[in-house]
Amino acid sequence: MNRDEIPGPSIFHPASSTDYLPVPQLQALQLMRLKETVELAYHNQQDGLLKMRMDERGIKPGDVKSLDDLRRLPFTVKADLRDTYPYGLFTVPREEVVRIHASSGTTGKPIVVGYTQSDIDVWSDAMRRSMLACGLSEHDIIQVSYGYGLFTGGLGAHYGGEALGATVVPTSGGNTERQIMVMQDFGVTAICCTPSYFTHIAEKAAESGVDVRKTKLRVGVFGAEPWTESMRHRIQEDTGVRAYDIYGLSEIIGPGVAIECREQSGLHVFEDYFYPEIIDPETGEILPDGEEGELVLTTLVKRAMPMIRYRTRDITSIMTEPCPCGRTLRRIRRIGRRSDDMMIIRGVNVFPSQIESALMRIKGLSPHYQIIVTRESGLDQMEVQIEVTPELLGDRIRELEDLQKTIGHAIYSTVGINAKVQLVEPKSIARSEGKAKRVIDKRGI
Ligand code: DLL
Protein backbone atom coordinates (compact mmCIF):
# COMPACT_ATOMS: atom_id res chain seq x y z
CA MET A 1 0.00 0.00 0.00
CA ASN A 2 1.43 3.38 -0.84
CA ARG A 3 0.81 6.66 0.92
CA ASP A 4 -2.00 7.84 -1.43
CA GLU A 5 -4.13 4.75 -0.90
CA ILE A 6 -4.49 5.28 2.83
CA PRO A 7 -7.62 7.27 3.63
CA GLY A 8 -7.17 10.29 5.79
CA PRO A 9 -3.97 9.41 7.59
CA SER A 10 -2.34 12.74 6.89
CA ILE A 11 -0.86 14.12 10.06
CA PHE A 12 -2.44 17.46 9.29
CA HIS A 13 -5.93 16.08 8.66
CA PRO A 14 -8.39 18.35 10.42
CA ALA A 15 -10.80 15.60 11.51
CA SER A 16 -9.80 12.73 13.72
CA SER A 17 -10.67 10.04 11.16
CA THR A 18 -7.38 8.31 11.96
CA ASP A 19 -8.90 7.36 15.31
CA TYR A 20 -11.36 5.14 13.46
CA LEU A 21 -9.19 3.61 10.69
CA PRO A 22 -9.93 -0.05 9.98
CA VAL A 23 -7.21 -2.08 11.71
CA PRO A 24 -5.56 -3.47 8.54
CA GLN A 25 -5.16 0.09 7.21
CA LEU A 26 -3.85 1.30 10.54
CA GLN A 27 -1.30 -1.50 10.55
CA ALA A 28 -0.22 -0.76 6.97
CA LEU A 29 0.30 2.85 7.97
CA GLN A 30 2.24 1.82 11.07
CA LEU A 31 4.52 -0.48 9.06
CA MET A 32 5.25 2.16 6.45
CA ARG A 33 6.10 4.68 9.14
CA LEU A 34 8.10 2.18 11.19
CA LYS A 35 10.34 1.44 8.21
CA GLU A 36 10.93 5.17 7.64
CA THR A 37 11.68 5.72 11.32
CA VAL A 38 14.19 2.87 11.54
CA GLU A 39 15.97 4.12 8.39
CA LEU A 40 16.14 7.64 9.81
CA ALA A 41 17.40 6.61 13.25
CA TYR A 42 19.86 4.02 11.91
CA HIS A 43 21.55 6.38 9.50
CA ASN A 44 21.27 9.73 11.25
CA GLN A 45 21.45 9.40 15.02
CA GLN A 46 24.36 11.65 15.97
CA ASP A 47 25.94 9.19 18.37
CA GLY A 48 25.17 6.23 16.13
CA LEU A 49 23.78 4.24 19.06
CA LEU A 50 21.05 2.41 17.15
CA LYS A 51 23.37 1.63 14.23
CA MET A 52 25.96 0.20 16.59
CA ARG A 53 23.40 -1.98 18.37
CA MET A 54 21.71 -3.16 15.16
CA ASP A 55 25.09 -3.90 13.51
CA GLU A 56 26.08 -5.94 16.56
CA ARG A 57 22.98 -8.07 16.04
CA GLY A 58 23.48 -8.24 12.27
CA ILE A 59 20.21 -6.41 11.55
CA LYS A 60 19.80 -3.82 8.79
CA PRO A 61 16.86 -1.40 8.50
CA GLY A 62 15.73 -3.34 5.40
CA ASP A 63 15.18 -6.40 7.59
CA VAL A 64 12.12 -4.74 9.12
CA LYS A 65 9.45 -6.16 6.83
CA SER A 66 6.54 -6.55 9.22
CA LEU A 67 5.39 -5.02 12.50
CA ASP A 68 6.39 -8.29 14.12
CA ASP A 69 10.02 -7.63 13.13
CA LEU A 70 10.04 -4.79 15.65
CA ARG A 71 10.84 -7.40 18.30
CA ARG A 72 14.26 -7.92 16.67
CA LEU A 73 15.28 -4.32 17.32
CA PRO A 74 17.17 -3.29 20.47
CA PHE A 75 15.51 -1.40 23.32
CA THR A 76 16.32 2.20 24.18
CA VAL A 77 16.45 3.08 27.89
CA LYS A 78 16.58 6.28 29.91
CA ALA A 79 20.32 5.83 30.55
CA ASP A 80 20.87 6.09 26.76
CA LEU A 81 19.49 9.63 26.88
CA ARG A 82 21.78 10.48 29.76
CA ASP A 83 24.82 8.90 28.12
CA THR A 84 24.27 10.81 24.88
CA TYR A 85 23.42 14.09 26.66
CA PRO A 86 22.38 16.52 25.32
CA TYR A 87 21.91 15.94 21.56
CA GLY A 88 23.36 12.49 20.83
CA LEU A 89 20.06 10.88 19.82
CA PHE A 90 19.06 13.73 17.49
CA THR A 91 18.74 12.73 13.84
CA VAL A 92 18.41 16.06 12.04
CA PRO A 93 20.78 19.04 11.73
CA ARG A 94 20.39 21.36 14.70
CA GLU A 95 19.02 24.07 12.40
CA GLU A 96 15.86 21.96 11.92
CA VAL A 97 15.24 21.66 15.65
CA VAL A 98 12.72 24.33 16.61
CA ARG A 99 12.11 23.36 20.26
CA ILE A 100 13.87 21.68 23.16
CA HIS A 101 12.22 20.30 26.29
CA ALA A 102 13.85 18.54 29.20
CA SER A 103 12.77 16.35 32.05
CA SER A 104 14.64 16.39 35.31
CA GLY A 105 15.47 13.05 36.78
CA THR A 106 16.11 12.35 40.41
CA THR A 107 19.85 12.53 39.86
CA GLY A 108 22.24 14.60 37.78
CA LYS A 109 21.53 16.06 34.38
CA PRO A 110 18.07 16.18 32.85
CA ILE A 111 17.19 14.26 29.73
CA VAL A 112 16.86 16.47 26.66
CA VAL A 113 14.37 16.05 23.83
CA GLY A 114 14.13 17.96 20.54
CA TYR A 115 11.36 18.68 18.03
CA THR A 116 11.30 19.74 14.37
CA GLN A 117 8.38 21.85 13.20
CA SER A 118 6.69 18.70 11.90
CA ASP A 119 7.18 17.07 15.34
CA ILE A 120 5.45 20.03 16.97
CA ASP A 121 2.61 19.63 14.45
CA VAL A 122 2.30 15.93 15.25
CA TRP A 123 2.29 16.64 18.98
CA SER A 124 -0.32 19.36 18.63
CA ASP A 125 -2.44 16.98 16.58
CA ALA A 126 -2.13 14.22 19.22
CA MET A 127 -3.19 16.72 21.89
CA ARG A 128 -6.02 18.03 19.71
CA ARG A 129 -7.32 14.49 19.25
CA SER A 130 -6.87 13.89 23.00
CA MET A 131 -9.07 16.85 23.82
CA LEU A 132 -11.65 15.80 21.22
CA ALA A 133 -11.74 12.34 22.82
CA CYS A 134 -12.81 13.77 26.16
CA GLY A 135 -15.53 15.82 24.56
CA LEU A 136 -13.85 19.22 24.12
CA SER A 137 -14.31 21.41 21.05
CA GLU A 138 -13.83 24.94 19.75
CA HIS A 139 -16.63 25.97 22.11
CA ASP A 140 -14.46 25.34 25.17
CA ILE A 141 -12.31 27.69 27.20
CA ILE A 142 -9.34 25.64 28.38
CA GLN A 143 -7.20 26.68 31.31
CA VAL A 144 -3.73 25.18 31.05
CA SER A 145 -2.38 24.86 34.58
CA TYR A 146 0.43 22.44 33.77
CA GLY A 147 3.78 24.19 34.12
CA TYR A 148 5.08 26.00 31.03
CA GLY A 149 8.81 25.68 30.43
CA LEU A 150 11.12 22.74 29.99
CA PHE A 151 8.31 20.47 31.27
CA THR A 152 6.17 19.33 28.32
CA GLY A 153 2.77 19.62 30.06
CA GLY A 154 2.04 23.32 29.58
CA LEU A 155 3.10 23.90 25.99
CA GLY A 156 1.79 20.49 24.91
CA ALA A 157 -1.73 21.21 26.16
CA HIS A 158 -1.50 24.79 24.89
CA TYR A 159 -0.76 23.89 21.27
CA GLY A 160 -3.35 21.08 21.35
CA GLY A 161 -6.06 23.44 22.62
CA GLU A 162 -5.25 25.98 19.92
CA ALA A 163 -5.20 23.28 17.22
CA LEU A 164 -8.67 22.30 18.41
CA GLY A 165 -9.81 25.87 17.94
CA ALA A 166 -10.66 26.26 21.61
CA THR A 167 -9.80 29.36 23.62
CA VAL A 168 -6.66 28.67 25.61
CA VAL A 169 -5.89 30.41 28.89
CA PRO A 170 -2.20 29.82 29.68
CA THR A 171 -2.12 30.24 33.46
CA SER A 172 0.74 27.71 33.96
CA GLY A 173 1.10 26.23 37.47
CA GLY A 174 1.09 28.13 40.75
CA ASN A 175 -0.62 31.22 42.14
CA THR A 176 -3.66 29.20 42.99
CA GLU A 177 -5.86 32.13 44.00
CA ARG A 178 -5.37 33.71 40.60
CA GLN A 179 -6.14 30.36 38.95
CA ILE A 180 -9.52 30.36 40.70
CA MET A 181 -10.24 33.96 39.78
CA VAL A 182 -9.41 33.28 36.12
CA MET A 183 -11.50 30.11 36.15
CA GLN A 184 -14.54 32.00 37.38
CA ASP A 185 -14.18 35.29 35.53
CA PHE A 186 -13.15 33.88 32.14
CA GLY A 187 -15.88 31.21 32.14
CA VAL A 188 -13.35 28.35 31.94
CA THR A 189 -14.99 25.05 30.92
CA ALA A 190 -11.98 22.71 31.03
CA ILE A 191 -8.72 22.53 32.97
CA CYS A 192 -5.47 20.71 32.26
CA CYS A 193 -3.21 20.00 35.28
CA THR A 194 -2.00 17.19 37.50
CA PRO A 195 -4.79 15.52 39.50
CA SER A 196 -2.99 16.43 42.74
CA TYR A 197 -2.85 20.09 41.75
CA PHE A 198 -6.54 20.03 40.91
CA THR A 199 -7.40 18.74 44.39
CA HIS A 200 -5.41 21.67 45.74
CA ILE A 201 -7.22 24.17 43.50
CA ALA A 202 -10.59 22.71 44.56
CA GLU A 203 -9.63 22.95 48.21
CA LYS A 204 -8.50 26.57 47.89
CA ALA A 205 -11.68 27.41 45.99
CA ALA A 206 -13.83 25.97 48.79
CA GLU A 207 -11.85 27.96 51.36
CA SER A 208 -12.51 31.18 49.51
CA GLY A 209 -16.20 30.38 49.27
CA VAL A 210 -16.14 29.39 45.59
CA ASP A 211 -18.26 26.36 44.74
CA VAL A 212 -16.58 24.73 41.72
CA ARG A 213 -19.94 23.14 40.84
CA LYS A 214 -21.38 26.58 40.29
CA THR A 215 -18.61 27.58 37.84
CA LYS A 216 -18.70 26.56 34.18
CA LEU A 217 -15.88 24.05 34.69
CA ARG A 218 -16.97 20.58 33.51
CA VAL A 219 -13.91 18.68 32.25
CA GLY A 220 -10.46 17.98 33.70
CA VAL A 221 -7.61 16.58 31.60
CA PHE A 222 -5.43 15.12 34.32
CA GLY A 223 -2.11 13.32 34.06
CA ALA A 224 1.67 13.46 34.47
CA GLU A 225 1.50 11.37 37.67
CA PRO A 226 -0.14 8.13 38.75
CA TRP A 227 -3.62 8.43 40.23
CA THR A 228 -6.34 5.95 40.98
CA GLU A 229 -9.92 5.21 40.04
CA SER A 230 -10.90 6.06 43.65
CA MET A 231 -9.23 9.47 43.28
CA ARG A 232 -11.24 10.01 40.07
CA HIS A 233 -14.48 9.28 41.92
CA ARG A 234 -13.47 11.59 44.73
CA ILE A 235 -12.72 14.45 42.32
CA GLN A 236 -15.89 13.92 40.30
CA GLU A 237 -18.10 13.70 43.37
CA ASP A 238 -16.55 16.65 45.14
CA THR A 239 -16.38 19.05 42.19
CA GLY A 240 -18.76 17.82 39.50
CA VAL A 241 -15.84 17.93 37.04
CA ARG A 242 -15.52 14.92 34.74
CA ALA A 243 -11.95 13.74 35.20
CA TYR A 244 -10.08 12.18 32.26
CA ASP A 245 -6.71 10.46 32.42
CA ILE A 246 -4.06 11.58 29.94
CA TYR A 247 -0.68 9.89 29.58
CA GLY A 248 2.60 10.79 27.99
CA LEU A 249 6.30 11.22 28.56
CA SER A 250 8.95 13.62 27.35
CA GLU A 251 11.07 10.95 25.69
CA ILE A 252 8.22 10.04 23.33
CA ILE A 253 6.69 13.51 22.81
CA GLY A 254 5.10 14.79 26.04
CA PRO A 255 1.38 14.56 26.95
CA GLY A 256 -0.89 13.08 24.28
CA VAL A 257 0.55 9.58 23.85
CA ALA A 258 -2.73 8.13 25.15
CA ILE A 259 -6.00 9.43 26.58
CA GLU A 260 -9.33 8.20 27.84
CA CYS A 261 -12.40 8.70 25.72
CA ARG A 262 -15.81 9.43 27.20
CA GLU A 263 -16.16 5.80 28.25
CA GLN A 264 -13.44 6.49 30.87
CA SER A 265 -12.30 2.93 30.56
CA GLY A 266 -8.69 2.63 29.42
CA LEU A 267 -6.57 5.07 27.44
CA HIS A 268 -6.50 4.98 23.62
CA VAL A 269 -2.91 5.08 22.34
CA PHE A 270 -2.44 7.29 19.27
CA GLU A 271 -1.06 4.24 17.53
CA ASP A 272 -0.58 5.92 14.19
CA TYR A 273 2.14 7.99 15.91
CA PHE A 274 3.32 5.80 18.80
CA TYR A 275 3.52 2.01 18.62
CA PRO A 276 2.94 0.20 21.94
CA GLU A 277 4.30 -3.14 23.11
CA ILE A 278 4.12 -4.75 26.54
CA ILE A 279 7.14 -6.67 27.79
CA ASP A 280 8.08 -8.67 30.83
CA PRO A 281 10.29 -6.17 32.67
CA GLU A 282 12.58 -8.96 33.89
CA THR A 283 13.17 -10.89 30.67
CA GLY A 284 12.31 -8.33 27.98
CA GLU A 285 10.00 -10.88 26.31
CA ILE A 286 6.92 -9.49 24.57
CA LEU A 287 3.71 -10.33 26.43
CA PRO A 288 0.38 -11.03 24.73
CA ASP A 289 -2.37 -8.40 24.80
CA GLY A 290 -4.19 -8.41 28.12
CA GLU A 291 -1.14 -9.28 30.21
CA GLU A 292 0.40 -6.74 32.52
CA GLY A 293 3.98 -5.64 31.98
CA GLU A 294 6.20 -2.71 31.04
CA LEU A 295 5.02 -0.40 28.28
CA VAL A 296 7.52 0.00 25.43
CA LEU A 297 6.88 2.71 22.84
CA THR A 298 8.27 3.33 19.37
CA THR A 299 7.66 6.67 17.70
CA LEU A 300 6.44 6.36 14.10
CA VAL A 301 6.65 9.93 12.79
CA LYS A 302 9.07 11.82 15.01
CA ARG A 303 11.89 13.43 13.03
CA ALA A 304 14.25 15.21 15.43
CA MET A 305 14.56 12.39 17.92
CA PRO A 306 12.88 9.15 16.93
CA MET A 307 12.69 6.55 19.69
CA ILE A 308 12.94 2.86 18.95
CA ARG A 309 11.45 0.53 21.57
CA TYR A 310 11.75 2.96 24.47
CA ARG A 311 11.31 1.24 27.84
CA THR A 312 9.00 3.55 29.78
CA ARG A 313 9.13 1.68 33.14
CA ASP A 314 5.38 2.28 33.31
CA ILE A 315 3.33 -0.81 34.10
CA THR A 316 0.07 -1.47 32.25
CA SER A 317 -1.57 -3.90 29.84
CA ILE A 318 -3.12 -3.61 26.41
CA MET A 319 -6.88 -4.12 26.49
CA THR A 320 -8.20 -6.62 24.00
CA GLU A 321 -11.88 -5.70 23.76
CA PRO A 322 -12.90 -3.05 21.22
CA CYS A 323 -14.08 0.22 22.78
CA PRO A 324 -17.78 1.14 22.50
CA CYS A 325 -16.70 4.60 21.32
CA GLY A 326 -15.72 3.08 17.97
CA ARG A 327 -12.08 4.14 17.99
CA THR A 328 -9.90 1.38 16.58
CA LEU A 329 -6.87 2.63 18.51
CA ARG A 330 -5.97 0.05 21.15
CA ARG A 331 -6.36 1.00 24.80
CA ILE A 332 -3.94 0.61 27.69
CA ARG A 333 -5.13 0.32 31.28
CA ARG A 334 -4.59 3.26 33.63
CA ILE A 335 -0.95 3.38 34.69
CA GLY A 336 -1.05 2.78 38.42
CA ARG A 337 2.62 2.25 38.95
CA ARG A 338 6.12 2.26 37.55
CA SER A 339 8.45 -0.68 37.76
CA ASP A 340 10.76 1.57 39.78
CA ASP A 341 8.29 3.04 42.32
CA MET A 342 7.80 -0.21 44.15
CA MET A 343 8.67 -0.04 47.85
CA ILE A 344 9.77 -3.20 49.55
CA ILE A 345 8.59 -3.03 53.13
CA ARG A 346 9.49 -5.94 55.35
CA GLY A 347 9.85 -7.98 52.22
CA VAL A 348 6.39 -7.09 50.90
CA ASN A 349 6.03 -5.22 47.61
CA VAL A 350 3.95 -2.11 48.14
CA PHE A 351 2.95 0.47 45.53
CA PRO A 352 1.83 3.97 46.52
CA SER A 353 -1.26 3.55 44.32
CA GLN A 354 -2.46 0.68 46.53
CA ILE A 355 -2.32 2.92 49.57
CA GLU A 356 -4.14 5.69 47.69
CA SER A 357 -6.98 3.43 46.64
CA ALA A 358 -7.37 2.13 50.21
CA LEU A 359 -7.49 5.69 51.58
CA MET A 360 -9.81 7.20 49.00
CA ARG A 361 -12.53 4.69 49.73
CA ILE A 362 -12.91 6.02 53.29
CA LYS A 363 -15.24 8.95 53.99
CA GLY A 364 -14.02 11.91 56.05
CA LEU A 365 -10.52 11.93 54.58
CA SER A 366 -9.05 14.62 52.35
CA PRO A 367 -7.21 13.62 49.16
CA HIS A 368 -3.93 14.81 50.72
CA TYR A 369 -1.67 12.07 52.04
CA GLN A 370 1.95 11.08 52.32
CA ILE A 371 3.75 7.82 52.97
CA ILE A 372 6.85 7.90 55.14
CA VAL A 373 9.10 4.87 55.26
CA THR A 374 11.76 4.51 57.92
CA ARG A 375 13.91 1.77 59.42
CA GLU A 376 13.94 1.36 63.16
CA SER A 377 16.27 -1.21 64.73
CA GLY A 378 16.61 -2.88 61.36
CA LEU A 379 12.85 -3.16 60.82
CA ASP A 380 11.01 -1.24 58.08
CA GLN A 381 8.19 0.98 59.29
CA MET A 382 5.55 2.56 57.12
CA GLU A 383 3.69 5.60 58.35
CA VAL A 384 0.75 6.94 56.41
CA GLN A 385 -0.15 10.54 57.13
CA ILE A 386 -3.54 11.66 55.94
CA GLU A 387 -5.34 14.91 56.52
CA VAL A 388 -8.81 14.76 57.99
CA THR A 389 -11.42 17.18 56.73
CA PRO A 390 -12.06 20.26 58.89
CA GLU A 391 -15.63 19.04 59.58
CA LEU A 392 -14.33 15.82 61.04
CA LEU A 393 -11.76 17.58 63.17
CA GLY A 394 -14.57 19.05 65.24
CA ASP A 395 -15.83 15.57 66.09
CA ARG A 396 -15.15 13.63 69.24
CA ILE A 397 -11.73 12.07 69.77
CA ARG A 398 -13.40 8.68 69.91
CA GLU A 399 -14.59 8.98 66.32
CA LEU A 400 -11.13 9.97 65.16
CA GLU A 401 -9.71 6.89 66.86
CA ASP A 402 -12.26 4.74 65.05
CA LEU A 403 -11.30 6.36 61.76
CA GLN A 404 -7.65 5.65 62.43
CA LYS A 405 -8.48 1.99 62.96
CA THR A 406 -10.59 1.86 59.79
CA ILE A 407 -7.68 3.24 57.78
CA GLY A 408 -5.25 0.79 59.35
CA HIS A 409 -7.57 -2.09 58.43
CA ALA A 410 -8.07 -0.82 54.88
CA ILE A 411 -4.31 -0.62 54.34
CA TYR A 412 -3.71 -4.00 55.91
CA SER A 413 -6.34 -5.69 53.79
CA THR A 414 -4.89 -4.08 50.64
CA VAL A 415 -1.15 -4.59 51.10
CA GLY A 416 -0.86 -6.93 54.08
CA ILE A 417 1.27 -4.54 56.14
CA ASN A 418 0.46 -2.92 59.45
CA ALA A 419 1.10 0.77 58.92
CA LYS A 420 1.24 3.45 61.54
CA VAL A 421 -1.64 5.77 60.70
CA GLN A 422 -1.39 9.40 61.61
CA LEU A 423 -4.35 11.69 61.14
CA VAL A 424 -2.96 15.14 60.57
CA GLU A 425 -4.54 18.58 60.59
CA PRO A 426 -6.00 20.01 57.44
CA LYS A 427 -3.31 21.67 55.29
CA SER A 428 -0.34 20.20 57.11
CA ILE A 429 0.85 18.12 54.13
CA ALA A 430 2.74 20.05 51.43
CA ARG A 431 0.63 20.82 48.35
CA SER A 432 2.04 20.31 44.85
CA GLU A 433 1.57 22.55 41.85
CA GLY A 434 2.91 19.85 39.56
CA LYS A 435 3.73 16.23 40.24
CA ALA A 436 2.95 15.25 43.84
CA LYS A 437 5.61 13.67 46.02
CA ARG A 438 3.71 10.92 47.83
CA VAL A 439 6.55 8.85 49.29
CA ILE A 440 9.37 9.90 51.58
CA ASP A 441 11.73 7.00 52.00
CA LYS A 442 14.23 7.73 54.73
CA ARG A 443 15.73 4.26 54.87
CA GLY A 444 18.67 4.95 52.57
CA ILE A 445 19.65 8.22 54.23
O1 DLL B 1 4.59 13.99 32.62
C1 DLL B 1 4.10 14.41 30.30
C2 DLL B 1 2.70 14.72 30.66
C3 DLL B 1 2.32 16.03 30.92
C4 DLL B 1 1.75 13.70 30.67
C5 DLL B 1 1.01 16.33 31.19
C6 DLL B 1 0.41 13.98 30.96
C7 DLL B 1 0.03 15.29 31.22
P1 DLL B 1 7.47 13.46 32.05
O2 DLL B 1 7.70 14.59 32.98
O3 DLL B 1 8.59 13.07 31.15
O4 DLL B 1 6.28 13.78 31.09
O5 DLL B 1 7.01 12.22 32.93
C8 DLL B 1 6.60 11.03 32.32
O6 DLL B 1 5.12 10.53 34.16
O7 DLL B 1 6.67 7.87 32.34
C9 DLL B 1 4.78 8.21 33.88
O8 DLL B 1 5.58 7.53 34.83
C10 DLL B 1 4.22 9.47 34.50
N1 DLL B 1 2.89 9.75 33.95
C11 DLL B 1 2.55 10.62 32.98
N2 DLL B 1 1.20 10.61 32.79
C12 DLL B 1 0.70 9.68 33.63
C13 DLL B 1 -0.61 9.18 33.90
C14 DLL B 1 4.99 14.04 31.48
N3 DLL B 1 -1.70 9.64 33.28
C15 DLL B 1 6.19 10.01 33.36
N4 DLL B 1 -0.72 8.20 34.82
C16 DLL B 1 5.64 8.76 32.75
C17 DLL B 1 0.36 7.71 35.48
C18 DLL B 1 1.78 9.12 34.36
N5 DLL B 1 1.60 8.15 35.28
PDB file of N, CA and C in Angstrom, residues 123-129 131 142 155-166 168:
ATOM      1  N   TRP A 123       2.604  16.557  17.547  1.00  0.00           N
ATOM      2  CA  TRP A 123       2.292  16.636  18.983  1.00  0.00           C
ATOM      3  C   TRP A 123       0.990  17.409  19.188  1.00  0.00           C
ATOM      4  N   SER A 124       0.899  18.552  18.497  1.00  0.00           N
ATOM      5  CA  SER A 124      -0.322  19.365  18.630  1.00  0.00           C
ATOM      6  C   SER A 124      -1.533  18.558  18.173  1.00  0.00           C
ATOM      7  N   ASP A 125      -1.319  17.776  17.094  1.00  0.00           N
ATOM      8  CA  ASP A 125      -2.435  16.979  16.577  1.00  0.00           C
ATOM      9  C   ASP A 125      -2.826  15.892  17.583  1.00  0.00           C
ATOM     10  N   ALA A 126      -1.824  15.254  18.213  1.00  0.00           N
ATOM     11  CA  ALA A 126      -2.132  14.217  19.220  1.00  0.00           C
ATOM     12  C   ALA A 126      -2.890  14.845  20.386  1.00  0.00           C
ATOM     13  N   MET A 127      -2.502  16.053  20.777  1.00  0.00           N
ATOM     14  CA  MET A 127      -3.188  16.717  21.888  1.00  0.00           C
ATOM     15  C   MET A 127      -4.579  17.191  21.473  1.00  0.00           C
ATOM     16  N   ARG A 128      -4.698  17.630  20.214  1.00  0.00           N
ATOM     17  CA  ARG A 128      -6.016  18.034  19.712  1.00  0.00           C
ATOM     18  C   ARG A 128      -6.969  16.828  19.745  1.00  0.00           C
ATOM     19  N   ARG A 129      -6.487  15.689  19.256  1.00  0.00           N
ATOM     20  CA  ARG A 129      -7.320  14.487  19.247  1.00  0.00           C
ATOM     21  C   ARG A 129      -7.604  14.016  20.675  1.00  0.00           C
ATOM     22  N   MET A 131      -8.018  15.993  23.270  1.00  0.00           N
ATOM     23  CA  MET A 131      -9.069  16.852  23.822  1.00  0.00           C
ATOM     24  C   MET A 131     -10.430  16.524  23.193  1.00  0.00           C
ATOM     25  N   ILE A 142     -10.194  26.619  27.695  1.00  0.00           N
ATOM     26  CA  ILE A 142      -9.338  25.641  28.376  1.00  0.00           C
ATOM     27  C   ILE A 142      -8.232  26.348  29.153  1.00  0.00           C
ATOM     28  N   LEU A 155       3.111  23.571  27.425  1.00  0.00           N
ATOM     29  CA  LEU A 155       3.098  23.900  25.993  1.00  0.00           C
ATOM     30  C   LEU A 155       2.388  22.825  25.175  1.00  0.00           C
ATOM     31  N   GLY A 156       2.483  21.564  25.627  1.00  0.00           N
ATOM     32  CA  GLY A 156       1.792  20.489  24.910  1.00  0.00           C
ATOM     33  C   GLY A 156       0.289  20.727  24.891  1.00  0.00           C
ATOM     34  N   ALA A 157      -0.282  20.989  26.060  1.00  0.00           N
ATOM     35  CA  ALA A 157      -1.734  21.212  26.156  1.00  0.00           C
ATOM     36  C   ALA A 157      -2.107  22.513  25.433  1.00  0.00           C
ATOM     37  N   HIS A 158      -1.243  23.498  25.512  1.00  0.00           N
ATOM     38  CA  HIS A 158      -1.499  24.789  24.892  1.00  0.00           C
ATOM     39  C   HIS A 158      -1.673  24.655  23.371  1.00  0.00           C
ATOM     40  N   TYR A 159      -0.697  24.021  22.736  1.00  0.00           N
ATOM     41  CA  TYR A 159      -0.760  23.889  21.268  1.00  0.00           C
ATOM     42  C   TYR A 159      -1.934  23.005  20.850  1.00  0.00           C
ATOM     43  N   GLY A 160      -2.228  21.971  21.671  1.00  0.00           N
ATOM     44  CA  GLY A 160      -3.346  21.083  21.350  1.00  0.00           C
ATOM     45  C   GLY A 160      -4.666  21.836  21.412  1.00  0.00           C
ATOM     46  N   GLY A 161      -4.824  22.660  22.455  1.00  0.00           N
ATOM     47  CA  GLY A 161      -6.056  23.435  22.616  1.00  0.00           C
ATOM     48  C   GLY A 161      -6.235  24.409  21.459  1.00  0.00           C
ATOM     49  N   GLU A 162      -5.150  25.041  21.052  1.00  0.00           N
ATOM     50  CA  GLU A 162      -5.246  25.977  19.921  1.00  0.00           C
ATOM     51  C   GLU A 162      -5.576  25.234  18.631  1.00  0.00           C
ATOM     52  N   ALA A 163      -4.925  24.054  18.439  1.00  0.00           N
ATOM     53  CA  ALA A 163      -5.199  23.280  17.217  1.00  0.00           C
ATOM     54  C   ALA A 163      -6.672  22.862  17.170  1.00  0.00           C
ATOM     55  N   LEU A 164      -7.253  22.664  18.331  1.00  0.00           N
ATOM     56  CA  LEU A 164      -8.671  22.298  18.412  1.00  0.00           C
ATOM     57  C   LEU A 164      -9.564  23.489  18.059  1.00  0.00           C
ATOM     58  N   GLY A 165      -9.011  24.664  18.185  1.00  0.00           N
ATOM     59  CA  GLY A 165      -9.808  25.872  17.943  1.00  0.00           C
ATOM     60  C   GLY A 165     -10.474  26.380  19.208  1.00  0.00           C
ATOM     61  N   ALA A 166     -10.091  25.795  20.334  1.00  0.00           N
ATOM     62  CA  ALA A 166     -10.657  26.258  21.613  1.00  0.00           C
ATOM     63  C   ALA A 166      -9.961  27.557  22.022  1.00  0.00           C
ATOM     64  N   VAL A 168      -7.609  29.171  24.615  1.00  0.00           N
ATOM     65  CA  VAL A 168      -6.659  28.666  25.607  1.00  0.00           C
ATOM     66  C   VAL A 168      -6.257  29.779  26.581  1.00  0.00           C
TER      67      VAL A 168
END
